[in-house]
XYZ file of C-alpha atoms in Angstrom:
188
model
C -107.577 4.706 87.911
C -111.124 4.635 90.341
C -111.938 8.105 91.955
C -111.687 6.210 95.410
C -108.392 4.923 95.070
C -106.925 8.018 93.347
C -107.985 10.126 96.682
C -106.519 7.302 98.637
C -103.537 7.966 96.593
C -103.292 11.639 97.080
C -103.772 11.336 100.881
C -101.239 9.002 101.527
C -98.881 10.982 99.664
C -100.179 14.205 101.376
C -99.460 12.173 105.044
C -96.086 10.792 104.089
C -95.037 14.264 102.865
C -96.120 16.093 106.309
C -94.409 13.206 108.509
C -91.474 13.379 106.807
C -91.734 17.448 106.839
C -92.422 17.378 110.707
C -89.224 14.891 111.405
C -87.043 17.020 109.453
C -88.719 20.123 111.489
C -88.225 18.406 114.646
C -84.598 17.203 113.831
C -83.242 20.721 112.934
C -85.117 22.048 116.065
C -83.092 19.886 118.311
C -79.802 21.274 116.586
C -79.048 18.330 114.238
C -77.103 19.188 111.493
C -77.650 17.984 107.947
C -75.146 16.264 106.726
C -72.865 17.685 103.763
C -71.932 15.858 100.928
C -68.057 14.790 100.385
C -66.226 17.407 98.307
C -64.758 15.359 95.500
C -62.075 17.344 93.257
C -63.270 17.752 89.774
C -61.203 15.928 86.869
C -60.433 17.875 83.565
C -61.917 16.412 80.564
C -58.696 16.324 79.075
C -57.498 13.706 81.839
C -60.556 11.615 80.604
C -59.480 11.778 77.008
C -56.038 10.617 78.036
C -57.683 7.743 79.514
C -58.719 6.166 76.395
C -57.023 3.982 74.097
C -57.510 2.294 70.655
C -56.866 -1.737 70.219
C -55.036 -2.015 66.688
C -53.140 -3.914 64.364
C -51.060 -2.050 62.248
C -50.741 -4.472 59.573
C -51.388 -4.532 55.751
C -55.035 -5.926 55.921
C -58.119 -4.042 55.703
C -59.244 -1.846 57.281
C -55.476 -1.103 58.877
C -54.177 -1.337 55.254
C -55.911 2.526 54.665
C -53.755 3.723 57.517
C -52.828 7.107 55.651
C -56.217 7.855 54.138
C -58.591 6.161 57.304
C -56.712 4.901 60.280
C -54.443 7.616 61.204
C -56.505 10.864 60.399
C -59.507 9.516 62.283
C -57.077 8.498 65.605
C -56.019 12.049 65.404
C -59.264 13.553 64.608
C -60.870 12.205 67.741
C -58.002 12.742 69.715
C -56.675 9.335 70.725
C -53.241 9.162 72.302
C -52.871 5.578 73.051
C -53.032 2.639 71.064
C -52.017 -0.942 71.692
C -50.637 -3.060 68.929
C -47.991 -5.927 68.516
C -44.371 -4.619 67.998
C -42.960 -6.453 65.365
C -39.876 -5.924 63.388
C -41.534 -4.888 59.794
C -40.820 -1.648 58.182
C -44.216 -0.897 57.155
C -45.184 -1.134 60.938
C -42.321 0.740 62.356
C -43.276 3.708 59.939
C -46.598 3.784 60.898
C -45.347 3.606 64.796
C -43.277 6.275 64.342
C -46.140 8.406 62.252
C -48.272 7.958 65.139
C -46.007 9.094 67.564
C -44.934 12.412 65.738
C -48.992 13.007 66.061
C -48.807 12.371 69.735
C -50.379 8.761 69.864
C -48.112 6.569 71.989
C -48.230 2.374 71.804
C -48.557 0.146 74.522
C -46.826 -2.717 72.928
C -47.207 -6.661 73.046
C -44.911 -9.204 70.901
C -46.659 -12.056 68.930
C -44.837 -15.532 68.289
C -45.982 -15.702 65.213
C -43.068 -13.492 64.100
C -40.533 -16.268 65.262
C -39.073 -18.681 63.054
C -39.087 -21.299 64.648
C -41.562 -20.718 67.054
C -40.615 -21.590 70.727
C -42.047 -25.101 72.211
C -43.927 -22.901 75.282
C -44.880 -19.997 72.894
C -43.449 -17.412 74.517
C -41.128 -14.681 73.353
C -37.740 -15.037 74.665
C -37.333 -12.186 77.190
C -34.306 -10.658 75.434
C -36.034 -10.762 72.123
C -38.684 -8.763 73.194
C -36.132 -6.521 74.709
C -34.501 -5.637 72.356
C -37.468 -4.905 69.963
C -38.808 -2.630 72.657
C -35.480 -0.892 72.916
C -35.470 -0.775 68.921
C -38.741 1.221 69.041
C -38.373 2.934 72.175
C -39.676 6.202 71.034
C -42.908 4.725 70.324
C -43.572 2.684 73.385
C -45.153 3.949 76.363
C -45.318 0.106 77.824
C -45.316 -3.563 77.515
C -47.939 -6.038 77.953
C -46.863 -9.757 78.797
C -48.458 -12.836 76.542
C -52.230 -12.287 75.865
C -54.736 -15.242 76.357
C -52.018 -17.590 76.874
C -54.569 -20.067 77.957
C -56.732 -19.739 74.786
C -57.281 -22.917 72.905
C -56.234 -21.293 69.574
C -52.702 -20.650 70.904
C -51.813 -24.432 71.412
C -53.651 -25.855 67.896
C -57.222 -25.765 69.401
C -55.774 -28.204 71.991
C -56.088 -27.448 76.048
C -52.651 -25.546 77.430
C -50.371 -27.889 78.461
C -50.380 -28.901 82.300
C -48.551 -26.065 84.274
C -49.208 -23.347 82.099
C -50.001 -21.187 84.922
C -46.812 -21.609 86.567
C -44.743 -21.274 83.296
C -46.416 -17.770 82.521
C -46.105 -16.663 85.897
C -42.267 -17.644 85.484
C -42.416 -15.841 82.313
C -43.773 -12.665 83.609
C -41.500 -12.074 86.440
C -38.664 -12.787 84.385
C -39.823 -10.226 81.799
C -40.373 -7.600 84.447
C -37.120 -7.904 85.860
C -35.240 -7.844 82.268
C -37.159 -4.720 81.747
C -36.814 -3.322 84.835
C -32.653 -3.899 85.034
C -31.957 -2.476 81.478
C -31.305 1.281 81.896
C -33.376 2.100 78.618
C -36.514 0.271 79.607
C -36.504 0.837 83.785
C -38.975 3.219 83.844
């Protein structure tokens, strides 16, 4: 930087500081109050940790097949308390979900039509089937999720979803909510 430019820069900075200082001085002299920052309560680190979950697939494919030696120990080690997984009537998955629950990890469950035979034409798990499965594993369930990515082309054999899919999904979600709220086991 040239000496003249440096001098101008320093003088400009000094003038700016002087003007701001003079403004603050005269404002305080006239009785103006400096606004106080809003007091915001602190949240515990534990509340933050409790907000973290892990999207999971407790199936028999790597890396999830290594449940006992890798997945469960790492989830426990890093303090995960919530997972999201499909709820499917499979003994190996039931065991894993129960073991995670014993370690303090609960599940936000979703259900996949891949387990249904035959698959429903609307690609939606019948509400009563979903409700019964959740009730069967209620001790590990902390919440349920409706259909995921219902408009995804892969759901429909790489075709676009059928016309009116939005209303179908809206109706299904309403019915799913009503069924879970009406059952005393899942109402809360």
